[in-house]
Each structure stands twice: as structure tokens, then as C-alpha cells.
Coordinates of C-alpha atoms and ligand atoms in Angstrom, one line a residue:
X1 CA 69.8 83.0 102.0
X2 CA 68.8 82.1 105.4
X3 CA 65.6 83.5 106.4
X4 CA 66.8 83.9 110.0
X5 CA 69.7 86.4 110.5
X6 CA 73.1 85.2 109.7
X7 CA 74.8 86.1 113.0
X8 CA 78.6 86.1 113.1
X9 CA 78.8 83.4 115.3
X10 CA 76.5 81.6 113.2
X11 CA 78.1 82.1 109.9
X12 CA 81.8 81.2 111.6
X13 CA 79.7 77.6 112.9
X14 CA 77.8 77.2 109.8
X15 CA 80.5 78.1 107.2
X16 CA 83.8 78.9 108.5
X17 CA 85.7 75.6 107.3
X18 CA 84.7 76.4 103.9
X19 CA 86.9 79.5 103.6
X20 CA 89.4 77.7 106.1
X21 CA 89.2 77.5 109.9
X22 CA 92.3 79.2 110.9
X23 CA 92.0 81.6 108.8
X24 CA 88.4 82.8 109.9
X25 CA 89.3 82.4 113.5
X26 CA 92.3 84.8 113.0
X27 CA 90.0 87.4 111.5
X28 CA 87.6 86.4 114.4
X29 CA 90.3 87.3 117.0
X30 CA 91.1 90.5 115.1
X31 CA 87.4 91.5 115.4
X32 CA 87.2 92.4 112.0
X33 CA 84.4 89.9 110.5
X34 CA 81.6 91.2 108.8
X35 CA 79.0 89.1 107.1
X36 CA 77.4 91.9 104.6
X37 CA 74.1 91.6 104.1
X38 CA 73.9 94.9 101.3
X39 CA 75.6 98.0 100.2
X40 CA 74.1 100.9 99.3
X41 CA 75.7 104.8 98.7
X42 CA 78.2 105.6 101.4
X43 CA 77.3 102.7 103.6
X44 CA 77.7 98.9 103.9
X45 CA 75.2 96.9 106.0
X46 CA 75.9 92.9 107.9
X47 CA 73.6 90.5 108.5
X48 CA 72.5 91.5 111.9
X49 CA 71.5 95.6 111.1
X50 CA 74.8 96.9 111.6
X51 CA 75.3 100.0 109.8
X52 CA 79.1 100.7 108.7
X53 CA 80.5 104.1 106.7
X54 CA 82.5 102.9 104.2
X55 CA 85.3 104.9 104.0
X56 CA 87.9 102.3 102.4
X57 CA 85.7 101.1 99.8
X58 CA 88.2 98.4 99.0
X59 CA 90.6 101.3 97.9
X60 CA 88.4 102.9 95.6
X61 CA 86.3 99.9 93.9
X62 CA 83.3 101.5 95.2
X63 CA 84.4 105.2 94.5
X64 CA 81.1 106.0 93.5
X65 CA 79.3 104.2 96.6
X66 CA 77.6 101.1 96.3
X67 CA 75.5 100.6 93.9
X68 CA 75.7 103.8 92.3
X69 CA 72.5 104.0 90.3
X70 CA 74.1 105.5 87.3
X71 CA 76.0 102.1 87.3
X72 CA 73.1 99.9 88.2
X73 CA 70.9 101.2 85.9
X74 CA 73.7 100.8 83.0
X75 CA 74.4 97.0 83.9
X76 CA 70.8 96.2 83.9
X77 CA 70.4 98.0 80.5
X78 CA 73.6 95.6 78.9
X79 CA 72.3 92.3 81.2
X80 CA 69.1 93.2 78.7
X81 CA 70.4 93.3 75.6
X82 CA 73.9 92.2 75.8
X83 CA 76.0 89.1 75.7
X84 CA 78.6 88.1 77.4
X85 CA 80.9 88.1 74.8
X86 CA 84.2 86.6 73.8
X87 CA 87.4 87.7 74.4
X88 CA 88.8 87.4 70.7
X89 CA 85.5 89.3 69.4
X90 CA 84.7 92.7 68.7
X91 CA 81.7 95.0 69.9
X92 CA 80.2 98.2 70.1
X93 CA 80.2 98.3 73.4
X94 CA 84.0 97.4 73.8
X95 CA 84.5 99.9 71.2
X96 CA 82.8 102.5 73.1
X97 CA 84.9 102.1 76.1
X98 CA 88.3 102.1 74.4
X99 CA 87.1 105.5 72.6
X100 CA 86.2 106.9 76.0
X101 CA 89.3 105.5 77.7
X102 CA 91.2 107.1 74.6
X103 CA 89.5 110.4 74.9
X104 CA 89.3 110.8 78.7
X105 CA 93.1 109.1 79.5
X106 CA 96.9 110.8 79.3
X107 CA 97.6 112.3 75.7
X108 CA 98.5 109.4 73.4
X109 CA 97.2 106.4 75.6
X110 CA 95.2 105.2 72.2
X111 CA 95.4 101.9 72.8
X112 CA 93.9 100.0 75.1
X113 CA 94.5 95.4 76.4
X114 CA 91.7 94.4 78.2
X115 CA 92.3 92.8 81.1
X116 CA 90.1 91.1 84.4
X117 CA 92.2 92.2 88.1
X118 CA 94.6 95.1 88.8
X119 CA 97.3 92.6 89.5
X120 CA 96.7 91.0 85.8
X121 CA 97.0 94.4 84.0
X122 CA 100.1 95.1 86.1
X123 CA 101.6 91.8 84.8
X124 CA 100.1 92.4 81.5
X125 CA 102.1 96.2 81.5
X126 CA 105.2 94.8 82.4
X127 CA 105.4 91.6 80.1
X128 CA 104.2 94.5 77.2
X129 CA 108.0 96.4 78.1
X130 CA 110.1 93.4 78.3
X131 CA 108.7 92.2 74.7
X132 CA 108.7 95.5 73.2
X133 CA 112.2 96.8 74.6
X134 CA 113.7 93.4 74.2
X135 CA 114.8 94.2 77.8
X136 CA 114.3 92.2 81.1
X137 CA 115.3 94.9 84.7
X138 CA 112.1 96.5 85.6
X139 CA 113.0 99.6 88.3
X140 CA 109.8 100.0 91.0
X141 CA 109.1 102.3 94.2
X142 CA 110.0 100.8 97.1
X143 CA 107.0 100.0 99.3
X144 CA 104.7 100.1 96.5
X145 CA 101.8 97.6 96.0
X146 CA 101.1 96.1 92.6
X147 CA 99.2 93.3 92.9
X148 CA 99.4 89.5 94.1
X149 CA 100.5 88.3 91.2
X150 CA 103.7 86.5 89.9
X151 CA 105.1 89.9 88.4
X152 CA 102.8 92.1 90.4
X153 CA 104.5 90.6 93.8
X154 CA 108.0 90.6 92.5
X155 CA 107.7 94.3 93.3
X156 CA 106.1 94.0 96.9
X157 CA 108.5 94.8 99.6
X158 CA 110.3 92.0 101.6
X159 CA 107.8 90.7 104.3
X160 CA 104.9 88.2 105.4
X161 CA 103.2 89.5 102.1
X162 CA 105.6 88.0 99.7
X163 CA 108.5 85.8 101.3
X164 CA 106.0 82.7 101.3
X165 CA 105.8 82.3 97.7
X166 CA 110.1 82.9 97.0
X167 CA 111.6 82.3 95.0
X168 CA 109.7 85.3 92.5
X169 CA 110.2 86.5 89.0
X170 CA 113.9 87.7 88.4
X171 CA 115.1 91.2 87.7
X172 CA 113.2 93.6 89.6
X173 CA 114.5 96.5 91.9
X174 CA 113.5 98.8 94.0
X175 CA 114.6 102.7 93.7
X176 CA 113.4 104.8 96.2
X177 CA 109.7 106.6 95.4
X178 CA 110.0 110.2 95.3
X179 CA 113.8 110.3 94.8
X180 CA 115.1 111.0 90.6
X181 CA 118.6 110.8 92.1
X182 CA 117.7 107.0 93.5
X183 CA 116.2 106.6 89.6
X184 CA 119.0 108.4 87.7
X185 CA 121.7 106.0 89.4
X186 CA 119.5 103.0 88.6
X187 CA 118.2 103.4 85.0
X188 CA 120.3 102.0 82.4
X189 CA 120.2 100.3 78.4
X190 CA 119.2 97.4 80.4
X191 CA 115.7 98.5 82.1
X192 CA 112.7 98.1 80.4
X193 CA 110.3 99.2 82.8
X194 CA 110.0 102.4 85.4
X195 CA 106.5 101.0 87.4
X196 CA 105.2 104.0 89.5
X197 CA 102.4 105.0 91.2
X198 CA 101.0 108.6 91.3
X199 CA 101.4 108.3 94.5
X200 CA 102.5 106.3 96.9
X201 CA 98.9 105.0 98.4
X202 CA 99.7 101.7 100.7
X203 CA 102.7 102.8 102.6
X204 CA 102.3 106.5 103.3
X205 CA 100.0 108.1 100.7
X206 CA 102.6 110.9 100.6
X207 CA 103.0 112.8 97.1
X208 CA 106.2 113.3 95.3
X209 CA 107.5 116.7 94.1
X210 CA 105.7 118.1 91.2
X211 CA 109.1 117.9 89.5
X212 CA 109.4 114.4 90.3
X213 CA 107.5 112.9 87.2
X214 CA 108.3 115.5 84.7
X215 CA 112.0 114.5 85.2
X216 CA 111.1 110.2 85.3
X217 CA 109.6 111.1 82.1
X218 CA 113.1 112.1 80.9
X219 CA 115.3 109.6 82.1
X220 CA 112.5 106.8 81.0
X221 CA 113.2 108.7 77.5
X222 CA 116.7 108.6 77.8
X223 CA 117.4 105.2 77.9
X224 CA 114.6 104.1 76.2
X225 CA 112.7 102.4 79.2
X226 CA 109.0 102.7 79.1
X227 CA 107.2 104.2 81.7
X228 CA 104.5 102.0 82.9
X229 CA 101.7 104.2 85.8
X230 CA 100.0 102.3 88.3
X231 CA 96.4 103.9 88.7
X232 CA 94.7 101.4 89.8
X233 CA 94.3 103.3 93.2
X234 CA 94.8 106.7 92.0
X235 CA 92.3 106.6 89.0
X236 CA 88.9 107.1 88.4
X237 CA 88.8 110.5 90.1
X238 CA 90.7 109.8 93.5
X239 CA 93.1 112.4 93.1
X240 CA 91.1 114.6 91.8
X241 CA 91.3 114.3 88.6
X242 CA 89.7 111.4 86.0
X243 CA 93.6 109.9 86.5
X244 CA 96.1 110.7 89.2
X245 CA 99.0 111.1 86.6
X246 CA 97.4 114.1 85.0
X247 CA 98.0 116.2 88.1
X248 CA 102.0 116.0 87.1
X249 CA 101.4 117.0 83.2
X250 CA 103.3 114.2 81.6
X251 CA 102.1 110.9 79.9
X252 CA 103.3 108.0 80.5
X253 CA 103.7 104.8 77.6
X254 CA 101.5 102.7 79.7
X255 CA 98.9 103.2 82.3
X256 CA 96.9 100.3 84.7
X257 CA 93.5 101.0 85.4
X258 CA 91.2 98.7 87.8
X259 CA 89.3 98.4 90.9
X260 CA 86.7 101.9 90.1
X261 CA 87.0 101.0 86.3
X262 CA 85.0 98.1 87.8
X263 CA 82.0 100.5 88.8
X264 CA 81.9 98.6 91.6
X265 CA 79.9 95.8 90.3
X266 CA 81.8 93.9 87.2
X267 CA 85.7 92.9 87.6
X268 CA 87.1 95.0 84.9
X269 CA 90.8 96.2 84.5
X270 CA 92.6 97.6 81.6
X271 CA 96.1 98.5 80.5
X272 CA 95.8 101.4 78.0
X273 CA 99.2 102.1 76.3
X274 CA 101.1 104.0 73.2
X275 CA 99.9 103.2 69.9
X276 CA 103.1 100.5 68.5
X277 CA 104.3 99.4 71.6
X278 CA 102.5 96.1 70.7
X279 CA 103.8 96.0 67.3
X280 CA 106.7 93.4 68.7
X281 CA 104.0 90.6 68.6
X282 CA 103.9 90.9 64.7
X283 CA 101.3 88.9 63.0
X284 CA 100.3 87.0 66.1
X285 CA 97.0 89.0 67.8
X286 CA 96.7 86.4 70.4
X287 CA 99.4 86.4 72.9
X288 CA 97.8 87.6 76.0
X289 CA 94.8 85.4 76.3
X290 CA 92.2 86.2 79.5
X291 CA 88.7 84.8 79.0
X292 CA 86.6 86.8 81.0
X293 CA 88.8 90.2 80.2
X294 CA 86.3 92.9 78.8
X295 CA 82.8 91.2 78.7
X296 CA 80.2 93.4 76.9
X297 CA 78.1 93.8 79.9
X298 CA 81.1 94.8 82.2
X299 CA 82.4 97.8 78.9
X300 CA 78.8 99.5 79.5
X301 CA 79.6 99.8 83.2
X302 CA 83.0 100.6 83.2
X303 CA 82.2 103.2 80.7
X304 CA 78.4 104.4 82.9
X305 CA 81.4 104.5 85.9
X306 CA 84.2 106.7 83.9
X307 CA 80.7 109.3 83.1
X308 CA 79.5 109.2 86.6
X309 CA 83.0 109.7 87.9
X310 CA 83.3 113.1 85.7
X311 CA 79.9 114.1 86.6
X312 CA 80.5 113.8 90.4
X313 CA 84.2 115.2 90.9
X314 CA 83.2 118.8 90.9
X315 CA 81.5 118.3 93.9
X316 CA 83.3 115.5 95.2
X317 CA 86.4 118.1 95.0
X318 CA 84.4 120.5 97.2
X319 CA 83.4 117.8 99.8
X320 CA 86.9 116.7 99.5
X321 CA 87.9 120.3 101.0
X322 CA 85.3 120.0 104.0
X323 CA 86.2 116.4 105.1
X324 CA 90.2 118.0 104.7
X325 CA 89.2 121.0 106.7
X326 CA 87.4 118.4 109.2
X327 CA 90.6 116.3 109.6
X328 CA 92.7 119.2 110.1
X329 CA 91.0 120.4 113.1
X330 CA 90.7 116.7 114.7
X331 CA 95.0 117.1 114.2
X332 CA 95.4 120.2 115.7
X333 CA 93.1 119.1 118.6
X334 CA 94.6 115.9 119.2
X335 CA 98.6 116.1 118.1
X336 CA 99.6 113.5 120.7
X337 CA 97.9 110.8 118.6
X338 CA 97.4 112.2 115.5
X339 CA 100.6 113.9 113.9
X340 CA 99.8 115.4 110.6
X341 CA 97.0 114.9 107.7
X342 CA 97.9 114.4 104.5
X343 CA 95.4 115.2 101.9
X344 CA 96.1 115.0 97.6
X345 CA 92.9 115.0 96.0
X346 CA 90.2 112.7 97.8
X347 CA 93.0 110.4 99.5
X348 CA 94.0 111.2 103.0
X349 CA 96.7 109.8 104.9
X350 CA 96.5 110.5 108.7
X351 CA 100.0 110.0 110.5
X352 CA 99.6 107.9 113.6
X353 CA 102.3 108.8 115.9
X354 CA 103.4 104.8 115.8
X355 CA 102.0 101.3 114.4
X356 CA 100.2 100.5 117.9
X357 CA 97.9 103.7 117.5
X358 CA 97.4 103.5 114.2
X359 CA 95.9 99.9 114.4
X360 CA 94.0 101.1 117.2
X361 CA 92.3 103.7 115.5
X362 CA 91.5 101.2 112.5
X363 CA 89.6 98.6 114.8
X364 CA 88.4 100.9 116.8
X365 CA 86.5 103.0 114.3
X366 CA 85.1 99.2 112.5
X367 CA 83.9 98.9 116.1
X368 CA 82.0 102.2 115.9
X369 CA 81.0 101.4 112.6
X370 CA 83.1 103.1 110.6
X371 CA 85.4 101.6 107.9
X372 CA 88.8 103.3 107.4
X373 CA 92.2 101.1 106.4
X374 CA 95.8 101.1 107.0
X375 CA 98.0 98.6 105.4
X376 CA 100.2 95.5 106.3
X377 CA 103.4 97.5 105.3
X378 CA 102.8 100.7 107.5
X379 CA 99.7 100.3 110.6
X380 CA 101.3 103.8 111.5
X381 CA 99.2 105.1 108.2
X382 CA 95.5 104.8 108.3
X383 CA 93.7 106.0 104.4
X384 CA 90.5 107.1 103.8
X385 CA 89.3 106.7 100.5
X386 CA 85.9 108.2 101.1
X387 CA 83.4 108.0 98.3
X388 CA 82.7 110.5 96.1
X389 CA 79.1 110.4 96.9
X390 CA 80.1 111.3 101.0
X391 CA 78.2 114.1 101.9
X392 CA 78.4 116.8 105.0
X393 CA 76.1 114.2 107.1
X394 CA 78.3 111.2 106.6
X395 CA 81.8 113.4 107.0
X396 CA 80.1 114.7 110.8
X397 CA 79.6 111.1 111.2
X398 CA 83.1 110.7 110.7
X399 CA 84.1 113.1 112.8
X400 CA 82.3 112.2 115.8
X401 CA 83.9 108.6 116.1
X402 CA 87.4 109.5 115.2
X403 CA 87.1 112.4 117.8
X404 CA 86.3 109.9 120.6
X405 CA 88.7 107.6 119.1
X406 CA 91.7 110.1 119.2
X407 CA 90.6 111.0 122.4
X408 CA 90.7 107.7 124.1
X409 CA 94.3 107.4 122.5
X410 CA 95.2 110.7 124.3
Ligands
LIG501 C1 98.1 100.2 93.5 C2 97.5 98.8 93.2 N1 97.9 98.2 92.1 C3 97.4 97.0 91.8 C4 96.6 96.3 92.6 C5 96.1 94.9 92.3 O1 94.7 95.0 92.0 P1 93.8 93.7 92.1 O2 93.6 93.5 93.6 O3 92.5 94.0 91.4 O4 94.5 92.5 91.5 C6 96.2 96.9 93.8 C7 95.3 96.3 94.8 O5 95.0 96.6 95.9 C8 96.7 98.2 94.1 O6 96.3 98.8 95.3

């Protein structure tokens, strides 16, 4: 810590060839650089007193704000009295979590792999099907993201996101989110994996049917493929519920849970899955090794996050339907611009009426101080994952700076 403020043009002098010249002076030009200085509920504050409302929070890692003090309070209790642990030993507090995860989760998700990053559970999930179905073809949704991983990208869409680190791992295809026809001509004896989000959060945030799952669900049982349910965006109370999948009434055989699971302060991530499906690795326990997955300290805040998420969503559901009201009236007053709003749960997906405006209105709004995100497959799409601490003063906030915005889009 410096004891003079850390301007930007400082910290780019100072420091910027340590996280790679280029790549800070692209960011630079972008105008998206922020040095933070602290987070604290709704808001996230840089080094030189700028103020911004957080309403990406990193797609849901900070769901509960930053620094919730239910989560604070529950780290500093396990930093007290808790080791970090090892990954091939037991504890209460791991225990704990897996009940709760058990108890809270799908019906019949007993079991649960620890794991670090959203992108390791996802390759955790899918190496899980191909052992225990003996299989290798793994169907995904197109323009889903998984992760940067090697399996996790193998599912990422042809583009600047992926086609630098070709060739990937073999035998994964895209069927088109949303569609069971796309799935039902896909699926064969041969697939051992369905991977699916909720919904569809980087590209377009748009929902599928609510007949959609039910009937994935009974082709994955069909032919034997295991359903494997990305909700490392759509858990922890952003669609409304504890998970996203319970909105659709089925279980899947696997679910991914990260970023929120984290509480927002300890990298956690966890694959939770069928009770058997790991039977394939017979009498050897130790073929997924990850040495910081499930430290003690980060199972007392993962679970302190999974109880402050069900204490908050009742109102967090109700705020949910004021900010929705909010957007709807900025869409109806500005349709040039803005198109539609799409809202399940606490995600909203406002449709730009091209990529040009929708980037606009994302650098725009960090320039006012507000943090909103779109994504490197669809610009056209901006997201809000707004916390589910926001409150009426923060959504007026809001509202203010995306009214100006939309206006000077006309
Ligand atoms: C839906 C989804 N799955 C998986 C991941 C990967 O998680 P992580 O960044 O923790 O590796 C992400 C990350 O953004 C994600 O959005």
C-alpha cells in the first residue's frame, strides 16, 4: 500500500509491465481500468474516491454484495479456529457443507466433489460422465460459457475466445439451446454428457420453455447420457430460487456450483452429483486430486453464503420486481435504443438494438459509475446481475444513468 493515492496513471507507470504492457494499454484505451481500493455492499470503490454500483458483480461472485457481513463474520470465526486443511482429509466443517448442499440442492444430488474454479468443476463434471458411462460425445448449448479450461473451452463457441489455444479436447458438439428437436437428432448410445445451463446467461440471458428441461431429462434417460447443469451463474439465488434448475422441476445427475458458492471472499466450487455415479473409480478414492479444493475455512463460508442467500431472496425477489418494473419503463420510453427487457429471476437481459449500442451503454454507464456487463460473444446484450442486497436507492441510481445513457443513444 502506497500512502499517496494510486492514480490510474500511476498504477499503469508504476506496475503495468507486471501484468503485461499491451495488455494494460488495451484496457487503458477501452477505458475500462479500475484500481479498487474496497468493496463494500452494493458498491465498489478505486483508488482515487470513485464510487461504482456494482451491478455485474463478476456474474454473481458477489451476489450478496461485498463483503456481506454474514460472510465476513463466518470467515473470521473459521480463520479463528480452523485450519486450512487437506484435501484427502475429513472435517466437520466439510461435512457440514456437503449436508447443506445435500439438503438445499435438486432431489438426489447427495453427493458432493470439491472442487477450486467454475471451470474446474465443469471439467471435473464432464470427466465424471465419460468414466461412468464409458462414453466419450458430450452434446452442449451453443453459445454457452463453461469455463477457460481444457474441457470447459471445448464447448466455447468458435471465436477470439477459443481459436488461440486449437487444437481442444475431441468430441464435443453443439445442439442448439432451447431446441429438444436440435437434442433429440443429436443424442445417441454414444453421448455421455448433455452440459446445459438454466439459462442461457453470456449470449442472450433468454430462458427456454418450461417444457424444455422436463423433456432433456427424458431423452438424457433414454439413452443413458447423464445430465450434467451448469449453475455456476444461475445458482445461489440468481434466478430466484437457491438453484436456477429448480424453476424447471427436474433433477439433473450432476450439477456445477461456483462463483456465489464462493461468498465472495474464498474460491470455492463444487460439483454435487447422484449417489454411484462415482462408483466407476472402484477402490481408488483419489483420482481427482486439487489441493486447495474445499479448505475448512472456505466450507464455513460457502455454507454462511448458501444461509445468507436463503435469508435474503424473499426480499431480493421483491426488489427484483421494482428494478424489472424500473427497466420496463426506461424500454418503453426509449424503444429506439433499447428493444425489449428480459427478466427471469434477478438476471436481466436488456436487448440493445445492435453490438455498437450495446457497447456503448456498457462504457458509458462504467463512465458514470455504474458497472453493468455484456459479453465477448453478444455486445448487443448487456446483463445485470444486481446484488441481492440492491435496495430502492441504488435501483434510482440506476435509473438515472441508464436514462441519460439511452437518451444520448436516441
Ligand atoms: C456459466 C459459467 N460456467 C463456468 C464458468 C467458469 O467459472 P470460473 O471462472 O470460476 O472458472 C463461468 C465463468 O464465468 C460461467 O459463467
Amino acid at each position: 500500500m502506497t500512502s499517496t493515492p494510486l492514480t490510474r496513471d500511476a498504477f499503469v507507470e508504476r506496475y503495468g509491465r507486471y501484468f503485461g504492457v499491451k495488455r494494460i494499454e488495451a484496457i487503458r484505451k477501452l477505458n475500462y481500468l479500475l484500481i479498487e481500493a474496497k468493496g463494500e455492499g452494493p458498491y465498489v470503490y478505486d483508488t482515487e474516491g470513485r464510487r461504482y454500483l456494482d451491478l455485474w458483480n463478476v456474474g454473481g461472485i458477489h451476489g450478496l454484495g461485498h463483503r456481506n457481513p454474514a460472510v465476513v463474520r463466518a470467515m473470521e470465526e473459521a480463520l479463528r479456529g480452523e485450519d486450512f486443511g487437506s484435501l484427502f482429509y475429513f472435517s466437520e466443517a466439510k461435512a457440514r457443507l456437503a449436508e447443506t448442499l445435500a439438503r438445499t440442492g435438486p432431489p438426489g444430488l447427495e453427493v458432493s466433489v470439491p472442487a477450486v474454479t467454475g471451470s474446474e468443476a465443469i471439467d471435473q463434471a464432464i470427466k465424471i460422465a465419460r468414466g461412468a458411462t464409458g462414453r466419450t460425445e458430450i452434446l452442449h448449448g451453443d453459445h454457452g460459457y463453461h469455463g477457460v479450461t481444457g474441457f470447459a473451452l471445448s464447448m466455447m463457441a468458435p471465436g477470439e475466445m477459443r481459436d488461440w489455444a486449437e487444437p481442444l479436447v475431441p468430441d464435443f458438439r453443439a445442439v442448439e439451446y432451447g431446441s429438444i428437436d436440435s437434442l433429440e437428432r443429436a443424442i445417441s448410445e454414444r453421448t455421455a454428457a448433455v452440459v446445459l445451463e438454466p439459462l442461457r446467461t453470456d449470449y442472450d440471458g433468454r430462458a427456454p420453455k418450461d417444457d424444455y428441461f422436463p423433456a432433456v431429462r427424458r431423452l438424457c434417460d433414454e439413452h443413458g447420457a447423464k445430465l450434467i447443469v451448469d449453475e455456476v451463474v444461475t445458482g445461489m439465488g440468481r434466478l430466484g430460487r437457491l438453484w436456477g434448475i429448480q424453476r424447471s422441476g427436474i433433477s439433473p445427475d450432476m450439477m456445477v456450483t461456483a462463483k456465489g458458492f464462493s461468498g465472495g471472499l474464498f474460491p470455492m466450487a463444487a460439483v454435487m452429483l447422484r449417489p454411484g455415479i462415482l462408483d466407476f473409480w472402484g477402490d481408488n478414492p483419489y483420482r481427482i486430486i486439487s489441493s486447495y479444493a474445499w479448505s475448512n475455512v472456505g466450507a464455513s463460508v460457502s455454507r454462511a453464503a448458501i444461509e445468507e442467500t436463503l435469508r435474503l431472496l424473499p426480499s431480493a425477489n421483491a426488489m427484483g420486481d421494482r428494478l424489472a418494473a424500473t427497466l420496463e419503463d426506461l424500454a418503453a420510453r426509449h424503444p429506439g435504443p433499447l428493444r425489449s427487457v428480459r427478466r427471469t429471476g434477478l438476471l436481466y437481459a436488456l436487448d440493445f438494438r445492435d453490438d455498437l449500442a450495446g457497447a456503448f451503454f456498457v462504457m458509458g454507464m462504467f463512465q458514470r459509475g455504474v458497472i453493468v456487463v455484456a459479453s465477448s460473444q453478444n455486445m448487443a446484450v448487456p446483463k445485470l446481475y444486481p446484488p441481492l442486497v440492491l435496495g430502492d436507492e441504488q435501483i434510482a441510481e440506476f435509473a438515472e444513468h441508464a436514462d441519460a445513457m439511452l437518451a444520448s443513444l436516441g
